[in-house]
Amino acid sequence: IETIDAPIIIIGSGYGGAVSALRLCEAGKKVVLLEMGLNWEKAGIPFSNLLKPGKSSAWLKKKSIAPFMNLFSLTPFTGILDRLEFEHLNIWVGRGVGGGSLVNGGMAVTPKESYFKEIFPNLDAEKFFNHYFPLVREELKVNVIDEQFLKECPYYKFTRVGEAEAHKAGFKTMRVPNVYDFKYMEKEYLNEVPRSALNTEVIYGNNHGKNSLDKTYLKKAMETGNLEILDLHCVNHIKLNDDKSYTLNVQQINTSGKVVAEKIFNCKKLILSAGTMGTLQLLLHSNAVNNLPVHEKVGKNWGNNGNFMTGRNWVKPLSGGTGSKQSTIPVGGIDNWDDKEHPFFTEIAPLPMGMDVATALYLLINRVDKKGEVGYDTINQKITLNWDESNTAKMRENAKYFIRKMNNANGGTRSHLLFNNGFGADICYHPLGGCVLGEATNEFGKLKDHENLYVLDGSLIPGTIGVNPFVTITAIAEYCIENLIRQNEFA
Ligand code: FAD
């Protein structure tokens, strides 16, 4: 067994890991980043689109795992999209160098200041809204679609129809910024460059146009010369040593998922950025097999960010339907957050199936009135989720209200085509919490009961942030790592 010593190790290359890597490398620190997924850029394998799922479409599965309409059999490969199955909830996550940024829709939404203050009463909201949020929007290359292009492009009919119908039903809409380069998209439309968003590429990866983390934070971190990324390295468990350093048990796999090497890594400082579910799995599993100290708040205050999917079908679309041509990149949302009875935000989501399916898809983001909890099953050596229909009851009510209002004004029915009863309560893209900032960690993400272990990812956010979460995850990570470096934690 090969043994490797490194001063600082980061596990996971999503938003939290990428921010930590860049700021530590800029401060002159040597960093090793372990990522279980593949470095797609280095491998040179193209991503597949929605209509033809291939190698990139699923993490070691025999069948594709899109939220709906999976008819495709696959040869297992270390693809970028994974689905974690719990009793009442399926959670989709990204795998690969870039983490969730490889699979997500790129919606780059800054939370509402009032809600941010409610969720993080101890943070300096002014500093976040004047400094950290603008900083991360710049680093992530956030931009906004040109209104004229949106008005004319046939691939955005779904957005125009969605907005017109929302207005008719009395809802307020908003433009949603994105990390997808809209100037590139305009060239795609003119056939001046290869198509990506206009060629049904998104959850299995974008070959062009999208500024995922490998093109922003991670690229900058690599350019410092201080970062080493080891892909296809899956951390199995962590041990705390007597001298307060850590030993990691790691399996290197090939693209078929076969273990090709067992490795031991030793480090003085360890940052967990394995994503909400990955970080909780590492902590609770290491506690079970290695007695890794785990504070009582680990696993608590977990939520699905109020994710609730729903859709509408038209028998005879009054609006002429959403069309067969659809961009994969959402640019519109309905903002009903200020309604005291039914507060929610919803994305006007594309459904690029390559044909007119006469269906409108919505991903609602609600408040999370009842939080869940993550535990551990010693027999299966896996995390468990204490979460059922009672946790989503209010979200369902909001979805019903929304669909009823939309259908009354515009015609249509609940989408039984996509979901059982028209509601997808069991679909989660935004797992958050379980290692909440200031609860399971200190005020800057250092895990309680530890001197050299830090958590920097979505698990710091207490289960809800009211909008799509990666802008907030990135900003919180910037804030934490800046302060940790200032406090000489990595000296
Ligand atoms: P992640 O990005 O999940 O990164 C964690 C990384 O750690 C992964 O690469 C994983 O492979 C790696 N890892 C895990 N365990 C181990 C281990 N044991 N060893 C080694 N490596 C490990 N959010 C938005 O804001 N806007 C959107 O439009 C949006 N759309 C989405 C669409 C989809 C289909 C999905 C699934 C998510 C979407 N999200 C969106 C959510 C967003 O992508 C996540 O909230 C975000 O990626 C979480 O960041 P993170 O830093 O917590 O971890």
Coordinates of C-alpha atoms and ligand atoms in Angstrom, one line a residue:
I1 CA 0.0 0.0 0.0
E2 CA 1.3 3.4 -1.1
T3 CA 1.6 6.0 1.7
I4 CA 1.5 9.7 0.7
D5 CA 2.1 12.7 3.1
A6 CA 0.6 16.1 2.3
P7 CA 0.3 19.1 4.6
I8 CA -3.2 20.1 3.5
I9 CA -5.8 17.8 1.9
I10 CA -9.2 18.8 0.5
I11 CA -11.8 16.1 -0.2
G12 CA -14.1 17.0 -3.1
S13 CA -13.8 19.5 -5.9
G14 CA -17.3 21.2 -5.9
Y15 CA -17.9 24.8 -4.9
G16 CA -16.5 24.6 -1.3
G17 CA -13.4 22.6 -2.4
A18 CA -12.6 24.8 -5.3
V19 CA -12.8 28.0 -3.3
S20 CA -10.7 26.6 -0.5
A21 CA -8.1 25.3 -3.0
L22 CA -7.8 28.7 -4.8
R23 CA -7.4 30.8 -1.6
L24 CA -5.0 28.4 0.1
C25 CA -2.9 28.1 -3.1
E26 CA -2.8 31.9 -3.5
A27 CA -1.6 32.1 0.1
G28 CA 1.3 29.9 -1.0
K29 CA 0.2 26.7 0.5
K30 CA 0.7 23.3 -1.2
V31 CA -2.7 21.5 -1.5
V32 CA -3.7 18.0 -2.5
L33 CA -7.3 17.7 -3.7
L34 CA -8.8 14.2 -3.8
E35 CA -11.9 13.8 -6.0
M36 CA -13.7 10.5 -6.6
G37 CA -15.0 11.5 -10.0
L38 CA -13.1 11.8 -13.3
N39 CA -11.1 14.8 -14.6
W40 CA -13.1 15.0 -17.8
E41 CA -11.0 17.8 -19.4
K42 CA -7.9 15.7 -18.9
A43 CA -9.5 12.5 -20.1
G44 CA -10.7 14.3 -23.2
I45 CA -14.0 12.3 -23.3
P46 CA -17.0 14.4 -24.6
F47 CA -20.1 14.8 -22.5
S48 CA -23.3 13.3 -23.8
N49 CA -26.6 15.2 -24.3
L50 CA -30.1 14.4 -23.0
L51 CA -31.3 12.6 -26.0
K52 CA -28.3 10.2 -26.2
P53 CA -27.1 9.3 -22.7
G54 CA -23.5 7.9 -22.9
K55 CA -20.4 7.6 -20.7
S56 CA -20.9 10.9 -18.8
S57 CA -24.6 10.3 -18.0
A58 CA -24.4 8.2 -14.8
W59 CA -22.1 7.3 -12.0
L60 CA -21.5 3.5 -12.5
K61 CA -25.1 2.6 -13.4
K62 CA -26.6 0.2 -15.9
K63 CA -29.5 2.6 -16.7
S64 CA -29.7 6.4 -17.1
I65 CA -30.9 8.3 -14.1
A66 CA -32.5 11.5 -15.4
P67 CA -35.4 12.6 -13.2
F68 CA -37.8 11.3 -15.8
M69 CA -38.0 9.3 -19.0
N70 CA -35.1 6.9 -18.7
L71 CA -35.2 4.3 -21.5
F72 CA -31.5 3.9 -21.9
S73 CA -29.2 1.0 -20.9
L74 CA -25.6 1.9 -20.2
T75 CA -22.2 0.3 -19.7
P76 CA -21.2 1.3 -16.2
F77 CA -18.8 4.3 -16.3
T78 CA -17.7 6.9 -13.8
G79 CA -20.2 9.4 -15.2
I80 CA -20.9 12.8 -13.7
L81 CA -24.5 12.4 -12.4
D82 CA -25.3 10.2 -9.4
R83 CA -28.5 9.5 -7.5
L84 CA -28.5 8.7 -3.9
E85 CA -31.7 6.8 -2.9
F86 CA -33.4 7.1 0.5
E87 CA -36.8 5.8 1.5
H88 CA -38.7 9.0 0.7
L89 CA -36.2 11.0 -1.2
N90 CA -33.9 10.7 -4.2
I91 CA -31.0 13.1 -4.2
W92 CA -29.0 13.9 -7.3
V93 CA -25.4 15.0 -7.0
G94 CA -22.5 15.7 -9.4
R95 CA -19.2 13.6 -9.5
G96 CA -16.1 14.6 -11.3
V97 CA -13.5 17.4 -11.1
G98 CA -15.9 20.4 -10.7
G99 CA -18.5 18.5 -8.6
G100 CA -22.1 19.8 -9.0
S101 CA -21.0 22.5 -11.3
L102 CA -20.6 19.9 -14.1
V103 CA -24.3 18.7 -13.9
N104 CA -26.2 21.8 -12.7
G105 CA -28.3 24.2 -14.6
G106 CA -25.9 27.1 -13.8
M107 CA -28.6 29.2 -12.2
A108 CA -26.6 31.7 -10.2
V109 CA -29.1 33.3 -7.8
T110 CA -28.2 35.5 -4.8
P111 CA -30.5 34.9 -1.9
K112 CA -32.9 37.5 -0.7
E113 CA -31.2 39.7 2.0
S114 CA -34.1 39.4 4.4
Y115 CA -34.1 35.5 4.2
F116 CA -30.3 35.4 4.4
K117 CA -30.5 37.4 7.6
E118 CA -33.2 35.0 9.0
I119 CA -31.1 31.9 8.1
F120 CA -27.7 33.3 9.2
P121 CA -28.5 35.8 12.0
N122 CA -24.9 35.8 13.2
L123 CA -23.3 36.7 9.8
D124 CA -22.7 40.3 8.7
A125 CA -25.3 40.5 5.9
E126 CA -24.0 43.9 4.7
K127 CA -20.5 42.4 4.2
F128 CA -22.0 39.5 2.3
F129 CA -24.1 41.6 0.0
N130 CA -21.4 44.3 -0.6
H131 CA -18.4 42.0 -0.8
Y132 CA -18.7 38.2 -0.9
F133 CA -21.7 37.9 -3.2
P134 CA -20.3 40.4 -5.8
L135 CA -16.9 38.6 -5.5
V136 CA -18.3 35.2 -6.2
R137 CA -20.5 36.4 -9.1
E138 CA -17.4 37.8 -10.7
E139 CA -15.2 34.6 -10.0
L140 CA -18.0 32.3 -11.2
K141 CA -18.5 34.5 -14.4
V142 CA -22.2 35.1 -13.8
N143 CA -24.0 36.9 -16.6
V144 CA -27.6 37.6 -17.8
I145 CA -29.3 36.8 -21.1
D146 CA -29.9 39.7 -23.5
E147 CA -33.6 40.5 -23.5
Q148 CA -33.8 41.0 -27.3
F149 CA -32.2 37.5 -27.8
L150 CA -34.7 36.0 -25.3
K151 CA -37.6 37.6 -27.1
E152 CA -36.5 36.3 -30.6
C153 CA -34.9 33.0 -29.9
P154 CA -37.2 30.0 -30.6
Y155 CA -35.3 28.0 -28.0
Y156 CA -36.7 30.3 -25.3
K157 CA -40.4 30.0 -26.2
F158 CA -40.8 27.9 -23.0
T159 CA -39.6 30.9 -21.0
R160 CA -41.8 33.5 -22.8
V161 CA -44.8 31.3 -22.5
G162 CA -44.1 30.5 -18.8
E163 CA -43.7 34.2 -18.0
A164 CA -46.8 35.3 -19.9
E165 CA -48.9 32.6 -18.2
A166 CA -47.5 33.5 -14.8
H167 CA -48.4 37.1 -15.4
K168 CA -51.9 36.1 -16.5
A169 CA -52.3 34.1 -13.2
G170 CA -51.2 37.2 -11.2
F171 CA -47.6 36.1 -10.4
K172 CA -44.5 38.2 -10.5
T173 CA -41.5 36.9 -12.6
M174 CA -37.8 37.6 -12.4
R175 CA -34.8 37.2 -14.7
V176 CA -32.4 34.6 -13.5
P177 CA -28.6 35.1 -14.0
N178 CA -26.5 32.1 -15.0
V179 CA -22.8 31.0 -15.4
Y180 CA -23.5 29.8 -19.0
D181 CA -21.9 32.3 -21.4
F182 CA -24.9 33.9 -23.1
K183 CA -22.7 35.5 -25.8
Y184 CA -21.6 32.0 -26.7
M185 CA -25.2 30.9 -26.8
E186 CA -26.0 33.7 -29.3
K187 CA -23.2 32.4 -31.5
E188 CA -24.6 28.9 -31.2
Y189 CA -27.9 30.1 -32.4
L190 CA -26.2 31.6 -35.4
N191 CA -24.3 28.3 -36.0
E192 CA -21.0 30.1 -35.7
V193 CA -19.8 27.7 -32.9
P194 CA -20.6 24.2 -31.8
R195 CA -23.9 23.9 -30.0
S196 CA -24.2 22.9 -26.3
A197 CA -27.2 24.5 -24.5
L198 CA -29.1 24.5 -27.8
N199 CA -28.1 20.9 -28.3
T200 CA -29.8 19.5 -25.1
E201 CA -26.5 19.4 -23.1
V202 CA -26.8 20.0 -19.4
I203 CA -27.2 17.4 -16.6
Y204 CA -24.7 15.0 -18.4
G205 CA -22.3 17.9 -18.9
N206 CA -21.8 20.8 -21.3
N207 CA -19.1 20.5 -23.9
H208 CA -19.2 24.3 -24.5
G209 CA -20.5 27.5 -23.0
K210 CA -20.9 26.7 -19.4
N211 CA -18.3 28.2 -16.9
S212 CA -18.2 25.2 -14.6
L213 CA -15.6 25.3 -11.7
D214 CA -12.9 23.6 -13.8
K215 CA -13.0 26.8 -16.0
T216 CA -13.0 29.3 -13.1
Y217 CA -11.9 28.6 -9.5
L218 CA -10.1 25.3 -10.2
K219 CA -8.3 26.7 -13.3
K220 CA -7.0 29.7 -11.3
A221 CA -5.9 27.4 -8.5
M222 CA -4.0 25.2 -10.9
E223 CA -2.3 28.2 -12.4
T224 CA -0.6 29.0 -9.0
G225 CA 1.4 25.8 -9.3
N226 CA 0.4 24.8 -5.8
L227 CA -2.5 22.5 -6.4
E228 CA -2.4 18.8 -7.2
I229 CA -5.8 17.2 -8.1
L230 CA -6.0 13.4 -7.9
D231 CA -9.1 12.3 -9.7
L232 CA -10.7 8.8 -9.3
H233 CA -9.5 8.9 -5.7
C234 CA -12.4 7.9 -3.4
V235 CA -11.9 8.5 0.3
N236 CA -13.4 5.7 2.3
H237 CA -12.8 6.7 5.9
I238 CA -10.7 9.1 8.1
K239 CA -8.8 8.4 11.3
L240 CA -7.7 10.9 13.9
N241 CA -4.1 10.2 15.1
D242 CA -2.7 10.9 18.5
D243 CA -0.7 13.9 17.3
K244 CA -4.0 15.3 16.0
S245 CA -3.2 14.7 12.3
Y246 CA -5.4 12.6 10.0
T247 CA -4.9 9.4 8.1
L248 CA -7.2 8.8 5.1
N249 CA -8.0 5.4 3.7
V250 CA -8.4 5.9 -0.1
Q251 CA -9.3 3.7 -3.0
Q252 CA -8.1 4.7 -6.5
I253 CA -10.6 3.3 -9.1
N254 CA -10.6 3.1 -12.9
T255 CA -13.5 4.4 -15.1
S256 CA -15.4 1.1 -14.7
G257 CA -15.3 1.6 -10.9
K258 CA -12.8 -1.2 -10.3
V259 CA -10.3 -0.6 -7.4
V260 CA -6.8 -0.3 -8.9
A261 CA -4.9 0.8 -5.8
E262 CA -5.4 1.1 -2.1
K263 CA -3.6 4.2 -0.7
I264 CA -3.0 5.9 2.6
F265 CA -2.8 9.6 2.8
N266 CA -1.5 11.5 6.0
C267 CA -2.2 15.1 6.5
K268 CA -1.9 17.7 9.2
K269 CA -5.0 19.7 8.0
L270 CA -8.1 18.2 6.4
I271 CA -10.9 20.1 4.6
L272 CA -14.1 18.2 3.9
S273 CA -15.8 19.5 0.8
A274 CA -17.5 16.3 -0.4
G275 CA -20.9 18.0 -0.7
T276 CA -23.6 17.8 2.0
M277 CA -24.2 14.0 1.6
G278 CA -20.6 13.1 0.9
T279 CA -19.3 15.0 3.9
L280 CA -21.9 13.5 6.2
Q281 CA -21.1 10.0 4.9
L282 CA -17.4 10.5 5.6
L283 CA -17.9 11.8 9.1
L284 CA -20.5 9.3 10.3
H285 CA -18.9 6.3 8.6
S286 CA -15.5 7.3 10.1
N287 CA -17.1 7.6 13.4
A288 CA -18.5 4.1 13.1
V289 CA -15.4 2.4 11.9
N290 CA -12.6 4.5 13.4
N291 CA -14.2 6.3 16.4
L292 CA -13.7 9.6 14.7
P293 CA -15.1 12.1 17.2
V294 CA -18.3 13.5 15.8
H295 CA -20.1 16.4 17.6
E296 CA -23.8 15.8 18.5
K297 CA -24.9 18.5 16.0
V298 CA -23.5 16.6 13.0
G299 CA -26.4 15.3 11.0
K300 CA -28.9 17.8 12.5
N301 CA -30.6 20.7 10.8
W302 CA -30.7 19.1 7.4
G303 CA -33.1 20.1 4.6
N304 CA -33.9 19.7 0.9
N305 CA -33.9 23.5 0.3
G306 CA -37.7 23.2 -0.2
N307 CA -37.2 21.4 -3.5
F308 CA -40.6 20.3 -4.9
M309 CA -41.1 19.5 -8.6
T310 CA -44.3 19.9 -10.4
G311 CA -45.6 20.3 -14.0
R312 CA -48.6 21.1 -16.1
N313 CA -49.8 19.4 -19.3
W314 CA -52.0 21.1 -21.8
V315 CA -54.5 19.1 -23.8
K316 CA -54.9 22.0 -26.1
P317 CA -52.4 24.7 -25.2
L318 CA -54.0 28.1 -25.2
S319 CA -50.6 29.6 -25.4
G320 CA -49.4 27.4 -28.3
G321 CA -47.3 25.3 -26.0
T322 CA -43.6 25.4 -25.1
G323 CA -42.3 24.1 -28.4
S324 CA -40.0 21.3 -29.4
K325 CA -36.8 23.4 -29.4
Q326 CA -35.7 24.3 -25.9
S327 CA -32.4 25.6 -24.5
T328 CA -31.3 23.7 -21.4
I329 CA -30.4 26.8 -19.5
P330 CA -33.2 28.3 -17.5
V331 CA -33.4 32.1 -17.4
G332 CA -36.8 32.8 -15.8
G333 CA -38.4 32.4 -12.4
I334 CA -41.6 33.1 -10.6
D335 CA -41.1 34.9 -7.3
N336 CA -43.9 34.4 -4.9
W337 CA -41.7 34.7 -1.8
D338 CA -43.5 37.7 -0.3
D339 CA -46.9 35.9 -0.2
K340 CA -47.3 35.1 3.5
E341 CA -49.7 32.2 2.8
H342 CA -47.8 30.6 0.0
P343 CA -44.2 31.7 -0.1
F344 CA -42.1 30.1 -2.9
F345 CA -39.8 30.7 -5.7
T346 CA -40.0 28.6 -8.9
E347 CA -37.8 28.1 -11.8
I348 CA -39.5 28.1 -15.2
A349 CA -37.6 24.9 -16.2
P350 CA -36.9 23.6 -19.7
L351 CA -37.9 20.1 -20.8
P352 CA -35.8 19.6 -23.9
M353 CA -37.0 16.2 -25.0
G354 CA -36.5 17.0 -28.7
M355 CA -40.3 17.0 -29.3
D356 CA -43.2 19.0 -28.2
V357 CA -44.3 17.2 -25.0
A358 CA -46.9 19.9 -24.2
T359 CA -45.6 20.0 -20.7
A360 CA -44.4 22.9 -18.5
L361 CA -41.9 21.9 -15.7
Y362 CA -41.3 23.8 -12.5
L363 CA -38.9 23.3 -9.7
L364 CA -40.3 25.0 -6.6
I365 CA -38.0 26.2 -3.8
N366 CA -39.9 26.6 -0.6
R367 CA -39.2 27.4 3.0
V368 CA -38.3 24.3 5.1
D369 CA -40.6 24.4 8.1
K370 CA -39.7 21.0 9.4
K371 CA -36.1 20.0 9.2
G372 CA -34.8 16.4 8.7
E373 CA -31.8 14.6 10.2
V374 CA -29.1 12.4 8.8
G375 CA -28.1 9.3 10.7
Y376 CA -26.0 6.1 10.1
D377 CA -26.9 2.5 9.5
T378 CA -24.1 0.3 10.8
I379 CA -25.3 -2.8 8.9
N380 CA -25.2 -1.2 5.4
Q381 CA -22.4 1.2 6.5
K382 CA -24.4 4.1 4.9
I383 CA -26.0 7.3 6.0
T384 CA -29.8 7.3 6.5
L385 CA -32.3 10.1 6.2
N386 CA -35.0 10.9 8.7
W387 CA -37.3 12.6 6.2
D388 CA -40.8 11.8 5.0
E389 CA -44.0 13.3 3.6
S390 CA -44.6 15.3 6.8
N391 CA -41.5 17.3 5.9
T392 CA -42.8 18.3 2.5
A393 CA -46.5 18.8 3.4
K394 CA -46.4 22.6 3.2
M395 CA -44.4 22.4 -0.1
R396 CA -47.1 20.3 -1.6
E397 CA -49.7 22.8 -0.5
N398 CA -47.8 25.6 -2.3
A399 CA -47.4 23.5 -5.4
K400 CA -51.1 22.7 -5.5
Y401 CA -51.9 26.4 -5.0
F402 CA -49.5 27.4 -7.8
I403 CA -50.7 24.8 -10.3
R404 CA -54.4 25.5 -9.6
K405 CA -53.9 29.3 -10.2
M406 CA -51.9 28.7 -13.3
N407 CA -54.4 26.3 -14.8
N408 CA -57.4 28.4 -13.9
A409 CA -55.9 31.3 -15.8
N410 CA -54.3 29.5 -18.7
G411 CA -55.9 26.0 -19.0
G412 CA -54.0 22.8 -18.5
T413 CA -53.9 19.9 -16.0
R414 CA -51.5 18.6 -13.4
S415 CA -48.7 16.7 -15.1
H416 CA -49.4 13.0 -14.5
L417 CA -47.0 12.3 -17.4
L418 CA -44.0 13.3 -15.3
F419 CA -45.1 12.6 -11.8
N420 CA -47.3 10.4 -9.8
N421 CA -50.3 12.7 -9.0
G422 CA -48.5 15.5 -10.7
F423 CA -46.1 16.2 -7.8
G424 CA -42.5 15.2 -7.4
A425 CA -42.0 15.5 -3.7
D426 CA -39.2 12.9 -3.7
I427 CA -36.8 14.8 -6.1
C428 CA -34.0 16.8 -4.5
Y429 CA -31.2 18.7 -6.2
H430 CA -30.2 20.9 -3.3
P431 CA -29.4 18.9 -0.1
L432 CA -28.2 21.3 2.5
G433 CA -27.1 21.2 6.2
G434 CA -26.1 18.6 8.7
C435 CA -22.8 20.4 9.6
V436 CA -24.3 23.8 10.1
L437 CA -22.1 26.8 10.5
G438 CA -21.8 27.8 14.2
E439 CA -23.6 24.6 15.3
A440 CA -21.5 21.6 14.3
T441 CA -18.6 23.9 13.4
N442 CA -17.2 27.1 14.9
E443 CA -18.0 30.4 13.2
F444 CA -15.7 29.7 10.3
G445 CA -16.3 26.0 9.5
K446 CA -13.8 24.3 11.9
L447 CA -15.5 21.1 13.1
K448 CA -16.2 21.1 16.9
D449 CA -14.2 18.6 18.9
H450 CA -11.4 18.9 16.3
E451 CA -8.3 21.0 15.9
N452 CA -7.4 20.3 12.3
L453 CA -10.6 19.4 10.5
Y454 CA -12.8 21.8 8.6
V455 CA -16.1 21.5 6.6
L456 CA -16.5 23.8 3.7
D457 CA -19.5 22.9 1.5
G458 CA -23.3 22.9 1.3
S459 CA -23.6 21.2 4.7
L460 CA -22.9 24.5 6.4
I461 CA -26.2 25.9 5.3
P462 CA -29.1 25.0 7.6
G463 CA -31.3 23.1 5.1
T464 CA -32.7 26.1 3.3
I465 CA -31.7 29.3 1.5
G466 CA -34.8 30.1 -0.5
V467 CA -33.1 30.1 -3.9
N468 CA -30.7 27.8 -5.9
P469 CA -27.8 27.4 -3.5
F470 CA -24.4 27.5 -5.2
V471 CA -23.8 31.3 -5.1
T472 CA -24.4 31.1 -1.3
I473 CA -22.3 28.0 -0.8
T474 CA -19.4 29.8 -2.7
A475 CA -19.8 33.0 -0.7
I476 CA -19.9 31.2 2.6
A477 CA -16.8 29.2 1.6
E478 CA -15.0 32.4 0.6
Y479 CA -15.9 34.0 4.0
C480 CA -14.8 30.9 6.0
I481 CA -11.5 30.3 4.2
E482 CA -10.5 33.9 4.3
N483 CA -11.0 34.0 8.1
L484 CA -9.3 30.6 8.6
I485 CA -6.3 31.8 6.7
R486 CA -6.2 35.1 8.6
Q487 CA -6.3 33.2 11.9
N488 CA -3.2 31.3 10.8
E489 CA -5.0 27.9 10.9
F490 CA -2.9 26.7 7.9
A491 CA 0.4 28.2 9.0
Ligands
FAD1 P1 -20.5 19.3 -4.6 O1 -20.6 20.3 -5.8 O2 -21.6 18.3 -4.5 O3 -19.1 18.6 -4.7 C1 -18.7 17.6 -3.9 C2 -17.6 16.8 -4.6 O4 -17.0 15.8 -3.7 C3 -18.1 15.9 -5.8 O5 -17.4 16.2 -6.9 C4 -18.0 14.5 -5.3 O6 -17.7 13.5 -6.3 C5 -16.8 14.6 -4.3 N1 -16.8 13.5 -3.3 C6 -17.9 13.2 -2.5 N2 -17.5 12.2 -1.7 C7 -16.2 11.9 -1.9 C8 -15.3 11.0 -1.4 N3 -15.6 10.2 -0.4 N4 -14.0 11.0 -1.9 C9 -13.6 11.8 -2.9 N5 -14.5 12.7 -3.4 C10 -15.8 12.8 -2.9 N6 -27.5 24.9 -7.8 C11 -27.7 26.2 -8.2 O7 -27.3 27.1 -7.4 N7 -28.1 26.5 -9.4 C12 -28.6 25.5 -10.3 O8 -29.0 25.8 -11.4 C13 -28.5 24.1 -9.9 N8 -28.9 23.1 -10.7 C14 -28.7 21.8 -10.2 C15 -29.1 20.8 -11.1 C16 -28.8 19.4 -10.8 C17 -29.2 18.3 -11.7 C18 -28.2 19.2 -9.5 C19 -27.9 17.7 -9.1 C20 -27.9 20.2 -8.7 C21 -28.1 21.5 -9.0 N9 -27.7 22.6 -8.2 C22 -27.9 23.9 -8.6 C23 -27.1 22.3 -6.8 C24 -25.6 22.6 -6.8 O9 -25.0 22.0 -7.9 C25 -25.1 22.0 -5.5 O10 -25.8 22.7 -4.4 C26 -23.6 22.3 -5.3 O11 -22.9 21.6 -6.3 C27 -23.1 21.8 -4.0 O12 -21.7 22.2 -3.8 P2 -20.8 21.6 -2.7 O13 -19.5 22.3 -2.7 O14 -21.5 21.4 -1.5 O15 -20.5 20.1 -3.2

